[in-house]
JSON list of C-alpha atoms in Angstrom, two decimals:
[
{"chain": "X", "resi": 1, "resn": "UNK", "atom": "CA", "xyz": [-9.49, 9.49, 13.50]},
{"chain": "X", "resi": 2, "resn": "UNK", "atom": "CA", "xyz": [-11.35, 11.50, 11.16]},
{"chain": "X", "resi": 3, "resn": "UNK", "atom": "CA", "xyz": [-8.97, 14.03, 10.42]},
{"chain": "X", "resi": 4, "resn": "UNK", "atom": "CA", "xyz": [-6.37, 11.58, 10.23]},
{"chain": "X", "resi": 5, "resn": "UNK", "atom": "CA", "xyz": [-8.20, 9.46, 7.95]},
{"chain": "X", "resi": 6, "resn": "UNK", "atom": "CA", "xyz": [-8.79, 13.22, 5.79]},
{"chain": "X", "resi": 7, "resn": "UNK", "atom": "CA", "xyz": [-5.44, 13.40, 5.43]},
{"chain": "X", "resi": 8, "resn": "UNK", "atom": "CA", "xyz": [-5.06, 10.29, 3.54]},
{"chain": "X", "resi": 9, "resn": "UNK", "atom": "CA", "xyz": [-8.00, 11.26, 1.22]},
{"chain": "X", "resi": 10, "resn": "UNK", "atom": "CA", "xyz": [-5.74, 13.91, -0.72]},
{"chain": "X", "resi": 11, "resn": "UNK", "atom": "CA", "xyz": [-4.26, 11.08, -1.94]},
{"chain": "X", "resi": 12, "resn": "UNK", "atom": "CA", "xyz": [-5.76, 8.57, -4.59]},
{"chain": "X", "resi": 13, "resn": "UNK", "atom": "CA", "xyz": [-5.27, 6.12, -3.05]},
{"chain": "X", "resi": 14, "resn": "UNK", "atom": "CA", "xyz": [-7.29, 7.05, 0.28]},
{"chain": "X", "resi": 15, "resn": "UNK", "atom": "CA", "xyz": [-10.40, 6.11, -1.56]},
{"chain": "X", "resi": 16, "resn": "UNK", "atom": "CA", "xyz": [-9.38, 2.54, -1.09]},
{"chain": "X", "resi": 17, "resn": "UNK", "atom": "CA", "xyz": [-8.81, 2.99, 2.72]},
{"chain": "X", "resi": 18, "resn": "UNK", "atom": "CA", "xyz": [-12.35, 4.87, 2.30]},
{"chain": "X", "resi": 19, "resn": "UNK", "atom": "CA", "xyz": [-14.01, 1.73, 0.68]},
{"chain": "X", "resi": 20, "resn": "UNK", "atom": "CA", "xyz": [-12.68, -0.64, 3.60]},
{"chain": "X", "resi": 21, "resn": "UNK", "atom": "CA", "xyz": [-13.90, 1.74, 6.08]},
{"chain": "X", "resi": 22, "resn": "UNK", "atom": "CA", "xyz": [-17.32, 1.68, 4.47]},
{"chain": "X", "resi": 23, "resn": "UNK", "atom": "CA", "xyz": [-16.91, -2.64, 4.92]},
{"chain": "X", "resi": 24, "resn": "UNK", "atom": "CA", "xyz": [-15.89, -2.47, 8.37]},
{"chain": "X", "resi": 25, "resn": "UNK", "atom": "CA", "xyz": [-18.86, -0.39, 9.17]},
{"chain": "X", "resi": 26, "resn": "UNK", "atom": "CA", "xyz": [-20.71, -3.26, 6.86]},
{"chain": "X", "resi": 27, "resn": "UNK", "atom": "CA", "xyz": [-22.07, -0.56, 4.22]},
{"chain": "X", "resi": 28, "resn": "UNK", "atom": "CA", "xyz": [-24.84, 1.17, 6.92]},
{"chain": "X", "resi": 29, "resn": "UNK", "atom": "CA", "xyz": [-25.27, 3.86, 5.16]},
{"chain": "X", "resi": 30, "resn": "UNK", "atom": "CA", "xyz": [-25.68, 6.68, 8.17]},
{"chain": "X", "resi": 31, "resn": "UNK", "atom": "CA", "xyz": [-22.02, 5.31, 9.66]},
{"chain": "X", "resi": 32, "resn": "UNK", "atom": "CA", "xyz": [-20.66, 5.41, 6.05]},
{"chain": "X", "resi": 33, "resn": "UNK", "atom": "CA", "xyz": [-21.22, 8.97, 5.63]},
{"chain": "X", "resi": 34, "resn": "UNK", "atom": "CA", "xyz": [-20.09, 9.26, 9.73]},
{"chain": "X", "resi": 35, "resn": "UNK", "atom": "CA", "xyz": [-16.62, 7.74, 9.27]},
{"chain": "X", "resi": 36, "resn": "UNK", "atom": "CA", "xyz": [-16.01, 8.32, 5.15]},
{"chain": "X", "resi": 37, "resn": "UNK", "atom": "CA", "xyz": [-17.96, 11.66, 4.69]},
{"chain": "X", "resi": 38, "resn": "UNK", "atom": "CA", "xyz": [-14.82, 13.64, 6.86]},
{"chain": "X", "resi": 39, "resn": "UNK", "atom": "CA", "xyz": [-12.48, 12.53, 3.75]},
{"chain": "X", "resi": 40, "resn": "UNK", "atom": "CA", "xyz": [-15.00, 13.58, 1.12]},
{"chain": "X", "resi": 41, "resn": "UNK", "atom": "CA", "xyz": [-14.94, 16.69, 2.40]},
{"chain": "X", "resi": 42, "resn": "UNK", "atom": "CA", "xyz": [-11.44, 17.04, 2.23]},
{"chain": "X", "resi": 43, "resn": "UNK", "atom": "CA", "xyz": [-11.08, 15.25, -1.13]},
{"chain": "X", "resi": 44, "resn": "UNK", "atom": "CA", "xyz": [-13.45, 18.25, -2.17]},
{"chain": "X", "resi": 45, "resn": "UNK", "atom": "CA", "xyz": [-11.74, 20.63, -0.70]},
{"chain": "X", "resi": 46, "resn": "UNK", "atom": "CA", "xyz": [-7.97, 19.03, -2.52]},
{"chain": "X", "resi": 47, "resn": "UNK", "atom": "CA", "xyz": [-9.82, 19.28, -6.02]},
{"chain": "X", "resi": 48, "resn": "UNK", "atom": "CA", "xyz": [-10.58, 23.06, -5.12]},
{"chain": "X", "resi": 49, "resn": "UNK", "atom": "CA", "xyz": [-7.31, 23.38, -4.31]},
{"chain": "X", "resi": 50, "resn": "UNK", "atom": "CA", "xyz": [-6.08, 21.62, -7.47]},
{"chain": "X", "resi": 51, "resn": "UNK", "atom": "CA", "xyz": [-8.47, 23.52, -9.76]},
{"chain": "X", "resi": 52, "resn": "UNK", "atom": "CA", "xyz": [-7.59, 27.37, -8.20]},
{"chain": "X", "resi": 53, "resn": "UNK", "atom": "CA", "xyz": [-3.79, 26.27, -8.66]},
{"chain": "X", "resi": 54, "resn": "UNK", "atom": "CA", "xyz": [-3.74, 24.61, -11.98]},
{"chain": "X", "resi": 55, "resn": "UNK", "atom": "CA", "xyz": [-7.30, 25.04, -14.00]},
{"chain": "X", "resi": 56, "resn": "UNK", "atom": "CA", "xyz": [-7.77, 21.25, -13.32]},
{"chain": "X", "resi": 57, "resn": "UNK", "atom": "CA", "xyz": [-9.33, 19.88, -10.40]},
{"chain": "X", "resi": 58, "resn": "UNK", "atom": "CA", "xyz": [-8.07, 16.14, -11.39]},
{"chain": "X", "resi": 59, "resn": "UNK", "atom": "CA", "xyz": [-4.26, 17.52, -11.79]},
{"chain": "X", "resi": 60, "resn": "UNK", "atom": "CA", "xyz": [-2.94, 14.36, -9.39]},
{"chain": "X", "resi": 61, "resn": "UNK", "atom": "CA", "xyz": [-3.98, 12.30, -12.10]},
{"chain": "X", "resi": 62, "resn": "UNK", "atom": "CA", "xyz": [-1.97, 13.21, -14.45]},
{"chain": "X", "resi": 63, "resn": "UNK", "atom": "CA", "xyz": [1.14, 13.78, -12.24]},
{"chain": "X", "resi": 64, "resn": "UNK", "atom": "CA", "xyz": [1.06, 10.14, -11.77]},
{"chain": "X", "resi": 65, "resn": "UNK", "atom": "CA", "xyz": [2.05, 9.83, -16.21]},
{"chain": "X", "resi": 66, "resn": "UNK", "atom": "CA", "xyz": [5.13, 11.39, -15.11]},
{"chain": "X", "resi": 67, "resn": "UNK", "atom": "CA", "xyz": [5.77, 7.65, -13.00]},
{"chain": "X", "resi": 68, "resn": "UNK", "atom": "CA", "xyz": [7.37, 4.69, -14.99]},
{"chain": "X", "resi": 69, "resn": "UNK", "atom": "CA", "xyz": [4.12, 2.36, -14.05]},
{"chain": "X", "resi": 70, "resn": "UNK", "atom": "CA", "xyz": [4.46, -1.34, -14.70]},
{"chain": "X", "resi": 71, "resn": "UNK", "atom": "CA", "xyz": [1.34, -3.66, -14.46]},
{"chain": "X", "resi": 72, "resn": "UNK", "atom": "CA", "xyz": [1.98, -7.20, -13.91]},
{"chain": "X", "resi": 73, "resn": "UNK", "atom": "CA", "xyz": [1.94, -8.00, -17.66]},
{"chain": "X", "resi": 74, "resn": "UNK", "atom": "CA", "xyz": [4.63, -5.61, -18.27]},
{"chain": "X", "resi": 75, "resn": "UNK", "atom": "CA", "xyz": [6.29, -6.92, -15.58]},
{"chain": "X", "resi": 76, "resn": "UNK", "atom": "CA", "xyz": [5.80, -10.10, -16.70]},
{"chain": "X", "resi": 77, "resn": "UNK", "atom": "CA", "xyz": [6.66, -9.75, -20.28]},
{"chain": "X", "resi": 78, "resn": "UNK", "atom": "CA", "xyz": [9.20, -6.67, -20.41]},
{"chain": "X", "resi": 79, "resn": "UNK", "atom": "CA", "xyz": [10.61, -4.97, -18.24]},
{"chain": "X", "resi": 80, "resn": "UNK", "atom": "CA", "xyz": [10.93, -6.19, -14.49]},
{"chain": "X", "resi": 81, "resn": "UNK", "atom": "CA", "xyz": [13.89, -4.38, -12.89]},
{"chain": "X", "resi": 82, "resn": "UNK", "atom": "CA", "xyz": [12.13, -1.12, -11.29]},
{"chain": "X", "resi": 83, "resn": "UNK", "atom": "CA", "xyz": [9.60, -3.17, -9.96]},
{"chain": "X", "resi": 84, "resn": "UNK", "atom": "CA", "xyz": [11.62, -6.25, -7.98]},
{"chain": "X", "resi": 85, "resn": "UNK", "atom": "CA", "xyz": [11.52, -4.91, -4.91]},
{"chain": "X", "resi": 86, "resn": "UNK", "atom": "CA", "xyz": [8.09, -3.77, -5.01]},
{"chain": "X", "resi": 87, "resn": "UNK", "atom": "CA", "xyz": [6.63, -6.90, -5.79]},
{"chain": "X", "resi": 88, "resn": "UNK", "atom": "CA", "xyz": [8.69, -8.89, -3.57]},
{"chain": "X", "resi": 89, "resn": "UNK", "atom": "CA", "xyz": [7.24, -6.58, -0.90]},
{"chain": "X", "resi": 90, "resn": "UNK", "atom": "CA", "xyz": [3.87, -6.94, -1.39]},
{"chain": "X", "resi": 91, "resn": "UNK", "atom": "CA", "xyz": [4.28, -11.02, -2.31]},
{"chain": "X", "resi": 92, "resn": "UNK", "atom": "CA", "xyz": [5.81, -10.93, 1.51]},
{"chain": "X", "resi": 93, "resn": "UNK", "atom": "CA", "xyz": [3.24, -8.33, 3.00]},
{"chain": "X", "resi": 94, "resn": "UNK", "atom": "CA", "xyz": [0.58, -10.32, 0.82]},
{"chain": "X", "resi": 95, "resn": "UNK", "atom": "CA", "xyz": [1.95, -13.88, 2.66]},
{"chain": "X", "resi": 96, "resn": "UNK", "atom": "CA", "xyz": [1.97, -12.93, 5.91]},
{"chain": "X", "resi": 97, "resn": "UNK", "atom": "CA", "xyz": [-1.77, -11.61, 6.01]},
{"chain": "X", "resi": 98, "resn": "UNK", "atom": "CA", "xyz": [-3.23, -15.08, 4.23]},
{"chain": "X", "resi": 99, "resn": "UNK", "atom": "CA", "xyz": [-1.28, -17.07, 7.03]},
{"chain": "X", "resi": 100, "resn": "UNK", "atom": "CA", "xyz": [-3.14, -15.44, 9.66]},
{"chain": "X", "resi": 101, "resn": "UNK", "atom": "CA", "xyz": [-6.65, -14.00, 7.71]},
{"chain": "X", "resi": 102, "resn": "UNK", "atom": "CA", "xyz": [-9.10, -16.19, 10.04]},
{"chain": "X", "resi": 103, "resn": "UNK", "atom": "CA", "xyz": [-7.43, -14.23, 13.00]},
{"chain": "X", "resi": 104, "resn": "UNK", "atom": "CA", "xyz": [-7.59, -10.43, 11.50]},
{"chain": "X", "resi": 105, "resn": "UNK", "atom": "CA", "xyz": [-10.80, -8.22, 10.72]},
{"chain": "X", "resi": 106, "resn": "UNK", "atom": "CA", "xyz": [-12.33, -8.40, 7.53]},
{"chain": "X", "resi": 107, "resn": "UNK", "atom": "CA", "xyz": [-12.19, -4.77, 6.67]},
{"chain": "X", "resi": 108, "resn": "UNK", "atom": "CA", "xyz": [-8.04, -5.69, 7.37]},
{"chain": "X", "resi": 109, "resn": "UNK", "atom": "CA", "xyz": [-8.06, -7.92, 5.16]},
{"chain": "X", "resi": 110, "resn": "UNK", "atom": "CA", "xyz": [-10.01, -6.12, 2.45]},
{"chain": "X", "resi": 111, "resn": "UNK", "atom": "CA", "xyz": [-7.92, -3.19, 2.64]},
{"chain": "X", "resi": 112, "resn": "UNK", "atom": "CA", "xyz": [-4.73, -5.42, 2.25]},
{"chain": "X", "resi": 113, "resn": "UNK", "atom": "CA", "xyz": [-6.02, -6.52, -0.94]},
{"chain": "X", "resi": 114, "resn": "UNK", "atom": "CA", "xyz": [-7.23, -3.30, -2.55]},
{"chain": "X", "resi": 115, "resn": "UNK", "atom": "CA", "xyz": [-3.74, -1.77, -1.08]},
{"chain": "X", "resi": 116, "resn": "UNK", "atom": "CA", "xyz": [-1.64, -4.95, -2.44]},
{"chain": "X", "resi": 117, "resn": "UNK", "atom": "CA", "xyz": [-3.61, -6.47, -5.45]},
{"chain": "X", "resi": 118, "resn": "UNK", "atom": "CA", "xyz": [-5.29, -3.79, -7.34]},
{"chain": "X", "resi": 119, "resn": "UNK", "atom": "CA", "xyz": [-2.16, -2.32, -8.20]},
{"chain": "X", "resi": 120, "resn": "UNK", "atom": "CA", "xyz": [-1.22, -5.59, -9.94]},
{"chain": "X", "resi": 121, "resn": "UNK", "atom": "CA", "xyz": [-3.19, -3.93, -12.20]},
{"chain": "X", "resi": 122, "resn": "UNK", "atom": "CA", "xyz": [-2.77, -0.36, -12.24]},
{"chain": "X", "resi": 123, "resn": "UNK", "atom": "CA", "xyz": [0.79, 0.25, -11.51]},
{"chain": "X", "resi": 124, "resn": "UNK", "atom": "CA", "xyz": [3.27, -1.67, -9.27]},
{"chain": "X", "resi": 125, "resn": "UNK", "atom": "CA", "xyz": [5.99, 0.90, -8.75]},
{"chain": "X", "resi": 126, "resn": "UNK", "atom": "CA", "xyz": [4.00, 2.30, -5.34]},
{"chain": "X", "resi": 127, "resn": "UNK", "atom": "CA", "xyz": [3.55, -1.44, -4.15]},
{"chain": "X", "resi": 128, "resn": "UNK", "atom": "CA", "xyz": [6.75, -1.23, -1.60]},
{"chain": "X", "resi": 129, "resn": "UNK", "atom": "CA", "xyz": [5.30, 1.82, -0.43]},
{"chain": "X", "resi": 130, "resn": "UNK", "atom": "CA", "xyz": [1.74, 0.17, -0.15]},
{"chain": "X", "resi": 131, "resn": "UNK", "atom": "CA", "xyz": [3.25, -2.40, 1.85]},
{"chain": "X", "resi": 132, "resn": "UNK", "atom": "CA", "xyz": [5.03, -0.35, 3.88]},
{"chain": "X", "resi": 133, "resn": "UNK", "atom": "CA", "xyz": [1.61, 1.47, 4.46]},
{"chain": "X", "resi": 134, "resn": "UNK", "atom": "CA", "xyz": [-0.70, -1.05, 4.75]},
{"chain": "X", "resi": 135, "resn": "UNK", "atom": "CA", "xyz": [-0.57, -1.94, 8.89]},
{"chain": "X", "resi": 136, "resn": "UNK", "atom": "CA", "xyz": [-2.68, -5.35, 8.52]},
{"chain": "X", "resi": 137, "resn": "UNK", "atom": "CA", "xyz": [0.95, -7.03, 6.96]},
{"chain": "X", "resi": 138, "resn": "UNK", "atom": "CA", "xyz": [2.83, -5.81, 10.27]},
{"chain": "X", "resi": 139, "resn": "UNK", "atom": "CA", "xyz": [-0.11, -7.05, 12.82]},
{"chain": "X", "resi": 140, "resn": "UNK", "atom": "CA", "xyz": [0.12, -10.17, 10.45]},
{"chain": "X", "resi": 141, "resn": "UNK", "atom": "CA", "xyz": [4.21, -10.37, 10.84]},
{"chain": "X", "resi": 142, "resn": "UNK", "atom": "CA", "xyz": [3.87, -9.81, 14.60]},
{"chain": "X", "resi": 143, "resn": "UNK", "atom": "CA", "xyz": [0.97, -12.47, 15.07]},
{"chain": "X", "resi": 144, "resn": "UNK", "atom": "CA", "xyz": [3.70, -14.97, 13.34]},
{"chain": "X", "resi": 145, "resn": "UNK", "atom": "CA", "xyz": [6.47, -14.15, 15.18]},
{"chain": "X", "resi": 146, "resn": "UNK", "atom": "CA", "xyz": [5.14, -14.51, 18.63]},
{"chain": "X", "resi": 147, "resn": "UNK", "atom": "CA", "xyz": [4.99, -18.33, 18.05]},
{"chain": "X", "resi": 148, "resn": "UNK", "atom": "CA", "xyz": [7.88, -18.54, 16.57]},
{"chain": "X", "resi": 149, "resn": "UNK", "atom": "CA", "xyz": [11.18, -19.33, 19.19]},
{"chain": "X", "resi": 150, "resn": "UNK", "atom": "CA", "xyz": [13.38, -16.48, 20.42]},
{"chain": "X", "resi": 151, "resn": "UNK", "atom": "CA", "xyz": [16.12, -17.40, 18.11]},
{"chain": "X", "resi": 152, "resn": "UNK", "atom": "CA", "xyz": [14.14, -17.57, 14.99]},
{"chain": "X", "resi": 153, "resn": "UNK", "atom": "CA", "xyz": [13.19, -13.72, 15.55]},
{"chain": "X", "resi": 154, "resn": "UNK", "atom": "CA", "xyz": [16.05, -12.80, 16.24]},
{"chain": "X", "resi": 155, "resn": "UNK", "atom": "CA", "xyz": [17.06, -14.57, 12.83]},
{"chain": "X", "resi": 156, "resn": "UNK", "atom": "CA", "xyz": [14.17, -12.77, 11.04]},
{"chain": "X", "resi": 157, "resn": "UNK", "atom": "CA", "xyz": [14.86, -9.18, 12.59]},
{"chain": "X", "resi": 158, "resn": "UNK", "atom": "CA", "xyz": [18.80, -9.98, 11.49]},
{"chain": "X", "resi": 159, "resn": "UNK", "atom": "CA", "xyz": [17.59, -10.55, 8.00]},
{"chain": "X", "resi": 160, "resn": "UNK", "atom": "CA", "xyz": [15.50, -7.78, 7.85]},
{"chain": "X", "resi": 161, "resn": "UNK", "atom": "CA", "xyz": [18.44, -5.67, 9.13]},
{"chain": "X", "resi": 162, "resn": "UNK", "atom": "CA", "xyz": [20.89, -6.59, 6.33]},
{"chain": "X", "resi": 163, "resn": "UNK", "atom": "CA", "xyz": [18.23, -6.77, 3.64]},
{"chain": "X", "resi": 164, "resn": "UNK", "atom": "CA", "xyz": [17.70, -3.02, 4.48]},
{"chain": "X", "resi": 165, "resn": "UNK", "atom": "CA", "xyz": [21.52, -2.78, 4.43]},
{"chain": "X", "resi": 166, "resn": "UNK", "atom": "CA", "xyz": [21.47, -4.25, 0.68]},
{"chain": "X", "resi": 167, "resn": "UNK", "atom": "CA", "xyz": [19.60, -1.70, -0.24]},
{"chain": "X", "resi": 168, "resn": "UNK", "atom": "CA", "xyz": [20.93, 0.98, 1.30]},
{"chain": "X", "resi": 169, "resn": "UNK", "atom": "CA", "xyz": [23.37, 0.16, -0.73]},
{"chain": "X", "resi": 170, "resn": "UNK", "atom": "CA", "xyz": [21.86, -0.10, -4.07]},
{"chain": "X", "resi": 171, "resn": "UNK", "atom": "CA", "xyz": [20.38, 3.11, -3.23]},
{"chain": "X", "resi": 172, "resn": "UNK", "atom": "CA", "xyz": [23.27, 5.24, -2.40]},
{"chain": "X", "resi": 173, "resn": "UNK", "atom": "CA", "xyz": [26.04, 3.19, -4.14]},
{"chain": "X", "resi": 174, "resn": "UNK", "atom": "CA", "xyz": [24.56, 1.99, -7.58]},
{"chain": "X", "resi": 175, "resn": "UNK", "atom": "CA", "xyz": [22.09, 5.23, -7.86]},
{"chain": "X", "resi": 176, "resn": "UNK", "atom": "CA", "xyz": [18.80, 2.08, -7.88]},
{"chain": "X", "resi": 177, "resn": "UNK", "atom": "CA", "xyz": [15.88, 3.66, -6.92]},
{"chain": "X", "resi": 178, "resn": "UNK", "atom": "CA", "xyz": [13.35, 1.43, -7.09]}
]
């Protein structure tokens, strides 16, 4: 778990998988630096990396310039189009975890928001991908469907089948890419 949970520090975003680590293991300092210290070490060793390669250590931040970020007031008063699907995503990953909260782990639930909410705020074009990465929204979806009646799932997985379809096809065929 450690290493895997190192690999996700190179990335920025692993600090926010690092913070709801540190609430699952309810901020005890001694665990905290058991389960989070693994990715500060690799974070550390990333920068290194970063600095030897490009003479700054911080060089993933400004990468991300180079991405057409939208925060919800751009999206909300210019433009909107790159961003749809993102924040359709997330509104649906974001739904399915507040139907079921009471029944999934805090620290799920925490990382679902600093995955899903935050970048309201920073930048919304990674949101599909956040949603696709955040697991809590799947545990959510599957919690849902297994009250719901056989042919209702099979409705939902045949919607989520051609909605994939739809943009397959935007992808490929109208050169979107969201």
């Amino acid at each position: 778990a450690a290493a895997a949970l190192a690999a996700v520090m190179v990335r920025p975003n692993g600090f926010l998988v690092a913070v709801a680590l540190a609430f699952a293991v309810g901020w005890r300092l001694k665990r905290v630096v058991v389960v989070c210290g693994p990715s500060l070490v690799a974070f550390g060793a990333w920068c290194l990396y970063n600095l030897q390669k490009t003479d700054d250590a911080l060089t993933f931040f400004k990468a991300k310039d180079g991405w057409p970020e939208i925060t919800l007031v751009d999206f909300v008063l210019r433009d909107r189009k790159i961003a749809i699907p993102h924040v359709l995503l997330a509104l649906a990953a974001s739904a399915a975890v507040i139907v079921v909260w009471r029944r999934l782990p805090k620290a799920w639930i925490v990382l679902t928001g600093l995955f899903l909410v935050l970048p309201f705020f920073t930048g919304m074009v990674g949101l599909g991908r956040y949603a696709g990465e955040t697991f809590p929204p799947f545990v959510a979806a599957g919690e849902i469907l297994r009250r719901w009646p056989p042919w209702a799932v099979l409705t939902a997985f045949t919607a989520s089948v051609v909605g994939m379809a739809v943009c397959t096809y935007w992808v490929i065929y109208l050169d979107y890419l969201p």
